XYZ file of N, CA, C and O in Angstrom:
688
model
N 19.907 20.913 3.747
C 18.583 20.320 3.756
C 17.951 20.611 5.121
O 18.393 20.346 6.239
N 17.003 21.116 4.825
C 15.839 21.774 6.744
C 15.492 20.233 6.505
O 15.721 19.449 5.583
N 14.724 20.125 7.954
C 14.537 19.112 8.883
C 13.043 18.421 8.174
O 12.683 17.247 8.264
N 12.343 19.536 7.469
C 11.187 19.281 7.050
C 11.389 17.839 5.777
O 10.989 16.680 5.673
N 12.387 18.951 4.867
C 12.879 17.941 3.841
C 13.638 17.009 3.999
O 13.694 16.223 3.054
N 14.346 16.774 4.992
C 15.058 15.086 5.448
C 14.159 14.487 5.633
O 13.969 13.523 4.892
N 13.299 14.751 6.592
C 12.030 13.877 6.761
C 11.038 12.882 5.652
O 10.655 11.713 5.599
N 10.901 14.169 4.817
C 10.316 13.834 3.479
C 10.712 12.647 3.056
O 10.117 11.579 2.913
N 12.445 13.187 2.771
C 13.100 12.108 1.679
C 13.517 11.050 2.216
O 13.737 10.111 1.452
N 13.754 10.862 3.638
C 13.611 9.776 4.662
C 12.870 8.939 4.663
O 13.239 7.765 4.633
N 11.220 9.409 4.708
C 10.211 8.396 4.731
C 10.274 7.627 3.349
O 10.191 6.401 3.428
N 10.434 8.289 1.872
C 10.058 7.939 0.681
C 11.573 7.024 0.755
O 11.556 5.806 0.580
N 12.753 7.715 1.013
C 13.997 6.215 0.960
C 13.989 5.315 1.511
O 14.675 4.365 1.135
N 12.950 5.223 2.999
C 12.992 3.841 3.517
C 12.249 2.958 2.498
O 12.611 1.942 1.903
N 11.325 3.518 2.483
C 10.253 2.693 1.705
C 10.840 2.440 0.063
O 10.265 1.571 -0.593
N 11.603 2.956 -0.365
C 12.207 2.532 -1.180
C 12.914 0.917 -1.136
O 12.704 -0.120 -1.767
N 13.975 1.374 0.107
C 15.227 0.591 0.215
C 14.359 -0.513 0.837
O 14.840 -1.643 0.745
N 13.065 -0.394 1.507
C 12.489 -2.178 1.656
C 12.035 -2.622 0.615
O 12.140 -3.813 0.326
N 11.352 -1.604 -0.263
C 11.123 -2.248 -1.504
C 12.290 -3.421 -2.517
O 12.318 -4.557 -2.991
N 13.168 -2.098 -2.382
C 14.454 -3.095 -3.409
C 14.622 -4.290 -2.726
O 14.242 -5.250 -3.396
N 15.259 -4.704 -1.117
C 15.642 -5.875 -0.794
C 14.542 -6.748 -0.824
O 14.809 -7.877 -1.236
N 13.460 -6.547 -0.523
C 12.191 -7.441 -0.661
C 12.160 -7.986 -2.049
O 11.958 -9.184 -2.247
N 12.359 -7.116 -3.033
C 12.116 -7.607 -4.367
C 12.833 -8.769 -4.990
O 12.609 -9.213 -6.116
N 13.659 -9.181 -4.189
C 14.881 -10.141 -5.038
C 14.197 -11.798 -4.248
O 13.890 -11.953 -3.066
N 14.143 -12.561 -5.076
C 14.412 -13.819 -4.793
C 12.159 -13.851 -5.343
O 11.659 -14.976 -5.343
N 11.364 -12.842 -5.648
C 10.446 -13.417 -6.058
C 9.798 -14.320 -7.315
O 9.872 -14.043 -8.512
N 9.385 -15.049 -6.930
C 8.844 -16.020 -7.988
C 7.734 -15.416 -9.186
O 7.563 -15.938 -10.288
N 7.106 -14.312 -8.724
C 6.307 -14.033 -9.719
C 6.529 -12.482 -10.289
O 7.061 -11.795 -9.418
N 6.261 -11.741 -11.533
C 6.434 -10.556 -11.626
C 5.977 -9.552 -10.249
O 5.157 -9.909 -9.403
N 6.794 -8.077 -10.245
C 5.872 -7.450 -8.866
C 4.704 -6.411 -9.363
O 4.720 -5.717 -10.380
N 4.184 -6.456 -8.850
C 3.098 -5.284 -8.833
C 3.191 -4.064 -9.056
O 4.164 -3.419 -8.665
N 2.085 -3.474 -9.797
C 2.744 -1.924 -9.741
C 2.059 -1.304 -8.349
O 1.150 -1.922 -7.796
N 2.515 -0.154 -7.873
C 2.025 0.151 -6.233
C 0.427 0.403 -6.128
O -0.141 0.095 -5.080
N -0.324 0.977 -7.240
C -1.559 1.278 -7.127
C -2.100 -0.259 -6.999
O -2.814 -0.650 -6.075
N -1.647 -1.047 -8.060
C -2.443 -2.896 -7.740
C -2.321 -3.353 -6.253
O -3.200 -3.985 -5.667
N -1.101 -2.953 -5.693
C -0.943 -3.101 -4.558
C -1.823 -2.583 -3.208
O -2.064 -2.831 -2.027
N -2.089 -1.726 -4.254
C -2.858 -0.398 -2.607
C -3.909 -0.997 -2.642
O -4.269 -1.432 -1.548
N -4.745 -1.255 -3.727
C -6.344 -1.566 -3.931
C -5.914 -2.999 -3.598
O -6.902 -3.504 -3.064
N -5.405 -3.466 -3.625
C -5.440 -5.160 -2.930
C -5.249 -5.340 -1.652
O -5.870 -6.276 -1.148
N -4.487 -4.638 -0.902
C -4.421 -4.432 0.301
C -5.537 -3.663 1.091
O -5.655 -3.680 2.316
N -6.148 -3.146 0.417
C -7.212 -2.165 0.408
C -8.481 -3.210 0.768
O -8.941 -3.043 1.898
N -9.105 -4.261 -0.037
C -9.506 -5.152 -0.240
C -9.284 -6.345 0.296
O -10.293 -7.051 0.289
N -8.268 -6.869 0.791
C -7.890 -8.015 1.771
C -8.236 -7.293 3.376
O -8.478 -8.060 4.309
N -8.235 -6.225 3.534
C -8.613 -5.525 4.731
C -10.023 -5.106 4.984
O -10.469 -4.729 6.068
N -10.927 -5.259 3.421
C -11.945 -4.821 3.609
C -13.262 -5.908 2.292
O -14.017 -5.658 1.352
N -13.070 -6.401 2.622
C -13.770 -7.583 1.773
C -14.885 -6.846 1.358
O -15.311 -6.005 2.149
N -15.357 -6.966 0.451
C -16.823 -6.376 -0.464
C -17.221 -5.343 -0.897
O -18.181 -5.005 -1.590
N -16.037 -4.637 -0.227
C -15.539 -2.934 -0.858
C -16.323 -2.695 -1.971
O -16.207 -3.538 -2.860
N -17.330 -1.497 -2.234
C -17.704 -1.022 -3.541
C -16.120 -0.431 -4.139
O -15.230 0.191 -3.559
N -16.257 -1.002 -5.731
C -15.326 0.203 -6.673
C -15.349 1.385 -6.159
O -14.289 1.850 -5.738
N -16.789 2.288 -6.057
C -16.732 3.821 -5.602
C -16.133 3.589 -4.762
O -15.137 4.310 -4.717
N -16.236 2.557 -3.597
C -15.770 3.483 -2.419
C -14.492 3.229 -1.900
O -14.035 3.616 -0.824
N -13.686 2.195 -3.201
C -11.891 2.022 -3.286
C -11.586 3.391 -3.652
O -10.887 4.175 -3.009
N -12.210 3.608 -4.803
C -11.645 4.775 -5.191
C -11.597 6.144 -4.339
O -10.665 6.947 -4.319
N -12.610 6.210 -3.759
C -12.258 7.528 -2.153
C -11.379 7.037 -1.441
O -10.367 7.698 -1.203
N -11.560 5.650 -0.881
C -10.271 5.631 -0.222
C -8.765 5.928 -0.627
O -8.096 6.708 0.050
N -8.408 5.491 -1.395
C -7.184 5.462 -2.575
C -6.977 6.868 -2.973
O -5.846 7.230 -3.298
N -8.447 8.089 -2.978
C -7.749 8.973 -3.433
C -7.868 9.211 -5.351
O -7.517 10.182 -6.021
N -8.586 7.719 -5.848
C -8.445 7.778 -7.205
C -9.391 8.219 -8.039
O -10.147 9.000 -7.460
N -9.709 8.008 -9.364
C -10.838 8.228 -9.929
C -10.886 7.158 -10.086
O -9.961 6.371 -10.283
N -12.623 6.871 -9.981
C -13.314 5.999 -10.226
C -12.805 4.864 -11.712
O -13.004 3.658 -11.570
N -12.293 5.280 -12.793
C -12.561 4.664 -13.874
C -10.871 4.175 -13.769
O -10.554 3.103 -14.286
N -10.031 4.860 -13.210
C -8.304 4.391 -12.688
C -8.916 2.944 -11.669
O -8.479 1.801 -11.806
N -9.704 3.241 -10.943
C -9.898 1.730 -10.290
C -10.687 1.312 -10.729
O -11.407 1.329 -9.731
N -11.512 0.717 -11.743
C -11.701 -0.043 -12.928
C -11.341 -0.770 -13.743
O -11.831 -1.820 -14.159
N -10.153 -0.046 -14.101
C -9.080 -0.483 -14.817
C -7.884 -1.494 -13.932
O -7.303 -2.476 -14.394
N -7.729 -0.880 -12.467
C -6.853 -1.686 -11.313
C -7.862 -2.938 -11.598
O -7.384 -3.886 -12.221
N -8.780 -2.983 -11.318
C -9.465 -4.256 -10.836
C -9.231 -5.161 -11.956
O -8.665 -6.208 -11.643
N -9.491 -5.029 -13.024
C -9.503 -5.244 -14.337
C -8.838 -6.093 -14.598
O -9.097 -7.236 -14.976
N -7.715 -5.474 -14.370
C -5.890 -5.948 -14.288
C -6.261 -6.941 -13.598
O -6.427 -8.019 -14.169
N -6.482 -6.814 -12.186
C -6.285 -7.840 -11.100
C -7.109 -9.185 -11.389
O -6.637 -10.316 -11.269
N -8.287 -8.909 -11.750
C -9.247 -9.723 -12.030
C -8.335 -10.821 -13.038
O -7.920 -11.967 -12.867
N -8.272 -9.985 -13.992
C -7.464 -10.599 -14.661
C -6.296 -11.445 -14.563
O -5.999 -12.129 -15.542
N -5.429 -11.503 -13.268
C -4.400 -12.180 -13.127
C -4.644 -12.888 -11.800
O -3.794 -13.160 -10.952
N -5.975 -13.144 -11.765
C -6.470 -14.391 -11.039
C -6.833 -13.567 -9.177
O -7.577 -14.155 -8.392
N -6.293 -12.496 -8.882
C -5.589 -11.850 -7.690
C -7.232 -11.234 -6.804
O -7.419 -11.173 -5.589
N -8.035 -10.922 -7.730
C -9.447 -9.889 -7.458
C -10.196 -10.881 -7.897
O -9.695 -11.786 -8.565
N -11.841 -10.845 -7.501
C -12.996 -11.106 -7.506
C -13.652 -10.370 -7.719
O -13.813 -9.628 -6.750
N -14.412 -10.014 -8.865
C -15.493 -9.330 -8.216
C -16.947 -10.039 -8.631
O -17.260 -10.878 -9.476
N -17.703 -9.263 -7.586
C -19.221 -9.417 -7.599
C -20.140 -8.982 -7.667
O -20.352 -8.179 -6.759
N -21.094 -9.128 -8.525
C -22.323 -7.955 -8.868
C -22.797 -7.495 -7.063
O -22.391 -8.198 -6.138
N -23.564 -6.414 -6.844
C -23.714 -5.871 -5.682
C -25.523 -6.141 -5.357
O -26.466 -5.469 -5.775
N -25.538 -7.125 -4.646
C -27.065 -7.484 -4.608
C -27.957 -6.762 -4.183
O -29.119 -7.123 -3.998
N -27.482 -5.605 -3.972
C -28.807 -4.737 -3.622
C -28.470 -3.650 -4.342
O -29.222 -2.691 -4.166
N -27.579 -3.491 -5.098
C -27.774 -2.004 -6.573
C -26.402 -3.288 -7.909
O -25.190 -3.503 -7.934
N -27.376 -3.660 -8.574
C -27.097 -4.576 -9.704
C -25.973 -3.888 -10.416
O -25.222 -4.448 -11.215
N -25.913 -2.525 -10.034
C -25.192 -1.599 -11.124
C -23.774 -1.919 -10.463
O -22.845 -2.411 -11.103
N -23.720 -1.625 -9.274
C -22.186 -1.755 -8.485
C -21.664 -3.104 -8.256
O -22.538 -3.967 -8.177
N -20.338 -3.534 -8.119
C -19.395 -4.271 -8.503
C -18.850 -4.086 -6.860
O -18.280 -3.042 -6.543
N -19.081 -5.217 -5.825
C -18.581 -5.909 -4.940
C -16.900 -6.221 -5.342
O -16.786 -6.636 -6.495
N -15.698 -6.099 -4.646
C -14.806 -6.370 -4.696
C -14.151 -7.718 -3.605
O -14.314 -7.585 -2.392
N -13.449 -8.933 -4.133
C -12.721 -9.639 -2.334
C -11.484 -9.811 -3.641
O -11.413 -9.469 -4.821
N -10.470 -10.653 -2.516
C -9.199 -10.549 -2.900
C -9.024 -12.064 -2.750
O -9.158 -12.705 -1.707
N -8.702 -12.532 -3.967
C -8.212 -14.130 -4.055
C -7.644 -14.856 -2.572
O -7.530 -14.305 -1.477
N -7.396 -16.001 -2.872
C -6.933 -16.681 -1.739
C -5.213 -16.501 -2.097
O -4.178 -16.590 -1.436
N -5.543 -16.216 -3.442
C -3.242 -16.344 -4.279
C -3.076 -14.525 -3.552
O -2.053 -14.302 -2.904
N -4.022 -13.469 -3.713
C -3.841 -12.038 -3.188
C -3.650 -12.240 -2.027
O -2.552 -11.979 -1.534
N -4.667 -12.757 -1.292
C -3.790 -12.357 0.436
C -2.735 -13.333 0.826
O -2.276 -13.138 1.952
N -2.187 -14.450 0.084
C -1.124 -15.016 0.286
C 0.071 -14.152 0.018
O 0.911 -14.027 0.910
N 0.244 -13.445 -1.323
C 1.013 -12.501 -1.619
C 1.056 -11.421 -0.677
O 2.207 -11.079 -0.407
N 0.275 -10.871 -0.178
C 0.151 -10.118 0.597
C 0.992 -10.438 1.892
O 2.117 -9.996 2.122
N 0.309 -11.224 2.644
C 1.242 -11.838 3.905
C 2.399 -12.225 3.852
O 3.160 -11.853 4.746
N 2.764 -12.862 3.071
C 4.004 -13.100 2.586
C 5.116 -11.955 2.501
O 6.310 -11.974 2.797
N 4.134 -10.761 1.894
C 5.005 -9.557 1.513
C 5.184 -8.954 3.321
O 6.194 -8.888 4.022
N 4.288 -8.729 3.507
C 4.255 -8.391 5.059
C 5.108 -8.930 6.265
O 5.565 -8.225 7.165
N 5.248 -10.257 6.144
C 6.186 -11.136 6.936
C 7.072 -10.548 6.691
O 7.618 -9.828 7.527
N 7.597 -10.706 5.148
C 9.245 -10.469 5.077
C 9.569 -9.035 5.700
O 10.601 -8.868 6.349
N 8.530 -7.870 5.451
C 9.015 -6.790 5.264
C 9.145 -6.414 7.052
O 9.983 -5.747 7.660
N 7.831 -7.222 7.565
C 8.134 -7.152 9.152
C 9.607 -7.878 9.518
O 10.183 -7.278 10.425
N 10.220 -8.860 9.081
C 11.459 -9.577 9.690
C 12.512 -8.506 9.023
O 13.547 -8.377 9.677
N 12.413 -7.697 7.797
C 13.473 -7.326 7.644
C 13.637 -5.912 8.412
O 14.731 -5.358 8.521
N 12.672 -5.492 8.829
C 12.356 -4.304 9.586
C 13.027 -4.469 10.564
O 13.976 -3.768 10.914
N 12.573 -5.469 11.132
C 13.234 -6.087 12.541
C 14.273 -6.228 12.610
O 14.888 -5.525 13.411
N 14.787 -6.933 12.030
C 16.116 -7.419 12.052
C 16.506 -5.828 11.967
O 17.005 -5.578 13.064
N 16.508 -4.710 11.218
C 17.466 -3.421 10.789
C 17.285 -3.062 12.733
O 18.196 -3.023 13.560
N 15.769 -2.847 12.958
C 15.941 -2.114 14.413
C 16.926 -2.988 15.642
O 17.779 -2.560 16.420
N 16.527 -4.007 15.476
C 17.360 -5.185 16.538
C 19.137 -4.304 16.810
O 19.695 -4.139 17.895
N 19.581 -3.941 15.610
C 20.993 -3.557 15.544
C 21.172 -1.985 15.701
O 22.114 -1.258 15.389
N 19.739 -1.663 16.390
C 19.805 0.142 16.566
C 20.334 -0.085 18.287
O 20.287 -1.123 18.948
N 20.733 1.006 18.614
C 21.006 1.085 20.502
C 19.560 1.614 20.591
O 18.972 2.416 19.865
N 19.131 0.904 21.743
C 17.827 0.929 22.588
C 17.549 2.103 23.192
O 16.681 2.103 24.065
N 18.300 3.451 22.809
C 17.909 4.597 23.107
C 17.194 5.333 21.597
O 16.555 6.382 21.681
N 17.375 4.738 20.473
C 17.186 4.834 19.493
C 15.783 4.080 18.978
O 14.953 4.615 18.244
N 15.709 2.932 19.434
C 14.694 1.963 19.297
C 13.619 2.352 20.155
O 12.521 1.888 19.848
N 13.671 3.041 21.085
C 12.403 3.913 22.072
C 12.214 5.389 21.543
O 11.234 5.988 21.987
N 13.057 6.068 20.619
C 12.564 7.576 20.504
C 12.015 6.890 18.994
O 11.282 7.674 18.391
N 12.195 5.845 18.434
C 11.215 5.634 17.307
C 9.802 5.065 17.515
O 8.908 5.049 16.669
N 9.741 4.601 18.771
C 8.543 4.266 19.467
C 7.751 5.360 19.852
O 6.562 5.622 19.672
N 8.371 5.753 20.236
C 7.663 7.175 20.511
C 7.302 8.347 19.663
O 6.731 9.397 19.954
N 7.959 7.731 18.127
C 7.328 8.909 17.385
C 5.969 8.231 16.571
O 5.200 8.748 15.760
N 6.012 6.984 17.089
C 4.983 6.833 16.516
C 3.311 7.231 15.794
O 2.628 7.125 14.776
N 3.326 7.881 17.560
C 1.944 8.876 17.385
C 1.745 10.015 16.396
O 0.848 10.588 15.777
N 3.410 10.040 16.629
C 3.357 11.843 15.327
C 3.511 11.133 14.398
O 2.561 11.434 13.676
N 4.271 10.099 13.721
C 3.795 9.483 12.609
C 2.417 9.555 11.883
O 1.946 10.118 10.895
N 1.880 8.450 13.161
C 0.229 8.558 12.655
C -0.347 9.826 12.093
O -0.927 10.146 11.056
N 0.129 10.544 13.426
C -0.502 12.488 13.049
C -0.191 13.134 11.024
O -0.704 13.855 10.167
N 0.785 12.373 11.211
C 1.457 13.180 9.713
C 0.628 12.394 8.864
O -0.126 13.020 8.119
N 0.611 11.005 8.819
C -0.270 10.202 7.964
C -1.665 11.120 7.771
O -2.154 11.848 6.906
N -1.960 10.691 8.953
C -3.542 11.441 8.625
C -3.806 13.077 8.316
O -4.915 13.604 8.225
N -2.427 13.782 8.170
C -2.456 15.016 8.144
C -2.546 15.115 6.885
O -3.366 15.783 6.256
N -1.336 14.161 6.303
C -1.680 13.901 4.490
C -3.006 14.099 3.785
O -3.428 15.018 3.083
N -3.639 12.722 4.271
C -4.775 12.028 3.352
C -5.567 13.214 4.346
O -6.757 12.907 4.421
N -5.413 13.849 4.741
C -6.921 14.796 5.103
C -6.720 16.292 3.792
O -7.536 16.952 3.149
N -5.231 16.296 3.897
C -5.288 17.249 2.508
C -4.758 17.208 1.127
O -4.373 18.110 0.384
N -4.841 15.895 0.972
C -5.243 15.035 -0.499
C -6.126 15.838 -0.944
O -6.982 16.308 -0.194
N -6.057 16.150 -2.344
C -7.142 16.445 -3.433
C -7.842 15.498 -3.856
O -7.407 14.783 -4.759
N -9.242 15.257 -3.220
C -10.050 14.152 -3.491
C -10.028 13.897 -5.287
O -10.266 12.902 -5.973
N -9.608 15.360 -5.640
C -10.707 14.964 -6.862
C -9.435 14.759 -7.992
O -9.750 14.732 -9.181
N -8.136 14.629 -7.646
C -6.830 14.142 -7.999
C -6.793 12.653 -8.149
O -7.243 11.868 -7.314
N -6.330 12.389 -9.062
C -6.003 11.178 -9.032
C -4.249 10.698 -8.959
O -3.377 10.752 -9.826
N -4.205 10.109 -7.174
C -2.567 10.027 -7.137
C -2.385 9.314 -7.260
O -1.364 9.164 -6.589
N -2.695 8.025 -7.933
C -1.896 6.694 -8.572
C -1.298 6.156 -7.389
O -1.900 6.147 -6.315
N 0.244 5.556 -7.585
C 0.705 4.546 -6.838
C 1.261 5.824 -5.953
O 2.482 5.682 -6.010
N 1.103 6.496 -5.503
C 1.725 7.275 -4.621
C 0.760 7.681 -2.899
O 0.976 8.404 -1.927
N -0.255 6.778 -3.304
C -1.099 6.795 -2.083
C -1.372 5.619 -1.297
O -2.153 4.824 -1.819
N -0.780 5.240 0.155
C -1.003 4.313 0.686
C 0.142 3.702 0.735
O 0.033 2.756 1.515
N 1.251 3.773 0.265
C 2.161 3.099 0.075
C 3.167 3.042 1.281
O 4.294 2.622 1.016
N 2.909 3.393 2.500
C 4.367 3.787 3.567
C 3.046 3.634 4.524
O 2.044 2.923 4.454
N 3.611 4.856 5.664
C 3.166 5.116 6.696
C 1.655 5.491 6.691
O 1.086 6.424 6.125
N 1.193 4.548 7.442
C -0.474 4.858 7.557
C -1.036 5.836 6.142
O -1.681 6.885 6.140
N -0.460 4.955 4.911
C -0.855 5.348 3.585
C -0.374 6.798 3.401
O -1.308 7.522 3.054
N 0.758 7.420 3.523
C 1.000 8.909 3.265
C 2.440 8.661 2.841
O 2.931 9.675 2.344
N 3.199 7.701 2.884
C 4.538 7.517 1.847
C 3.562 6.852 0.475
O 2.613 6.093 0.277
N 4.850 8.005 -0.510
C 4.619 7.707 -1.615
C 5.384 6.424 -2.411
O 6.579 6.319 -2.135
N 4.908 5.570 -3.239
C 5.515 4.751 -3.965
C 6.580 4.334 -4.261
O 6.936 3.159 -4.173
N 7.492 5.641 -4.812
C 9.289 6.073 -5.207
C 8.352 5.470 -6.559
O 7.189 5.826 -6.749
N 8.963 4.663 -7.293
C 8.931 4.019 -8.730
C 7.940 3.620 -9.433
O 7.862 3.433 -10.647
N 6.702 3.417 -8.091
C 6.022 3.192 -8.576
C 5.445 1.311 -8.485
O 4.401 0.661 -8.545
N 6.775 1.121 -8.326
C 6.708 -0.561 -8.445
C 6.679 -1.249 -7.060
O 7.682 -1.023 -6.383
N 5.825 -1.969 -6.548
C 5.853 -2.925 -5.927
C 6.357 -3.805 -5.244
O 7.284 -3.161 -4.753
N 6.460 -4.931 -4.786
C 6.643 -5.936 -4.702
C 6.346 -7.496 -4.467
O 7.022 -8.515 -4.605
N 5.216 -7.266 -4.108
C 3.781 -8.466 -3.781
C 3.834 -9.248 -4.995
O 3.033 -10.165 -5.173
């Protein structure tokens, strides 16, 4: 395996393996990753047009329609007619969505933590330091995303939105 492809399958197994331990002990079904992205998407950006989830996300328009839909539906999304074009649909995220949310975030920050706490501190600074190239790769992604693709739960899901999903499933 070249260095390119460890990397790859590195980023997509972490994000896996927080997924799985996060998932156990929740009280409510989990999410699939796209409900996830557009909710997180939306707790970060209150009043979001539909169109302009869907550029962010990467999706087609009528795939986040259907997300909202869902969400709306399970109490999680709001939406609101758009008072200055009647036609567009204002998006916010329940008070039960960004609870789920934070919640998911806490844990996934303590369990993060806790894994680095038990790295040697020569290890715990060259991951600090890759941070920046992290970012770089993130945004290297979503700059050559096929806008006009629709990547489902595989966008947003990891590092500055450029790990993909794995399953697809959630955990929020």
């Amino acid at each position: 395996m070249d260095d390119v492809e460890e990397f790859s399958a590195l980023l997509v197994g972490i994000q896996r393996l927080i997924r799985r331990r996060l998932r156990s002990g929740l009280a409510h079904p989990p999410l699939r990753g796209a409900q996830v992205e557009l909710l997180r998407l939306v707790v970060d950006s209150p009043g979001l047009r539909v169109s302009d989830a869907a550029e962010e996300l990467f999706l087609a328009g009528n795939s986040v329609s259907t997300l909202v839909n869902q969400l709306v539906g399970q109490g999680l999304l709001r939406r609101e007619t758009d008072p200055t074009d009647r036609r567009a649909a204002l998006l916010y995220a329940t008070g039960e969505a960004a609870r789920r949310l934070a919640d998911w975030r806490a844990r996934r920050t303590a369990l993060v933590a806790e894994v680095l706490a038990d790295l040697p501190a020569d290890q715990r600074a060259a991951l600090a330091q890759a941070m920046p190239a992290l970012r770089a790769v993130a945004t290297g992604l979503r700059g050559r995303a096929d806008v006009g693709a629709d990547l489902g739960a595989d966008v947003g899901a990891g590092v500055g939105a450029a790990v993909g999903a794995g399953d697809g499933r959630a955990i929020v």
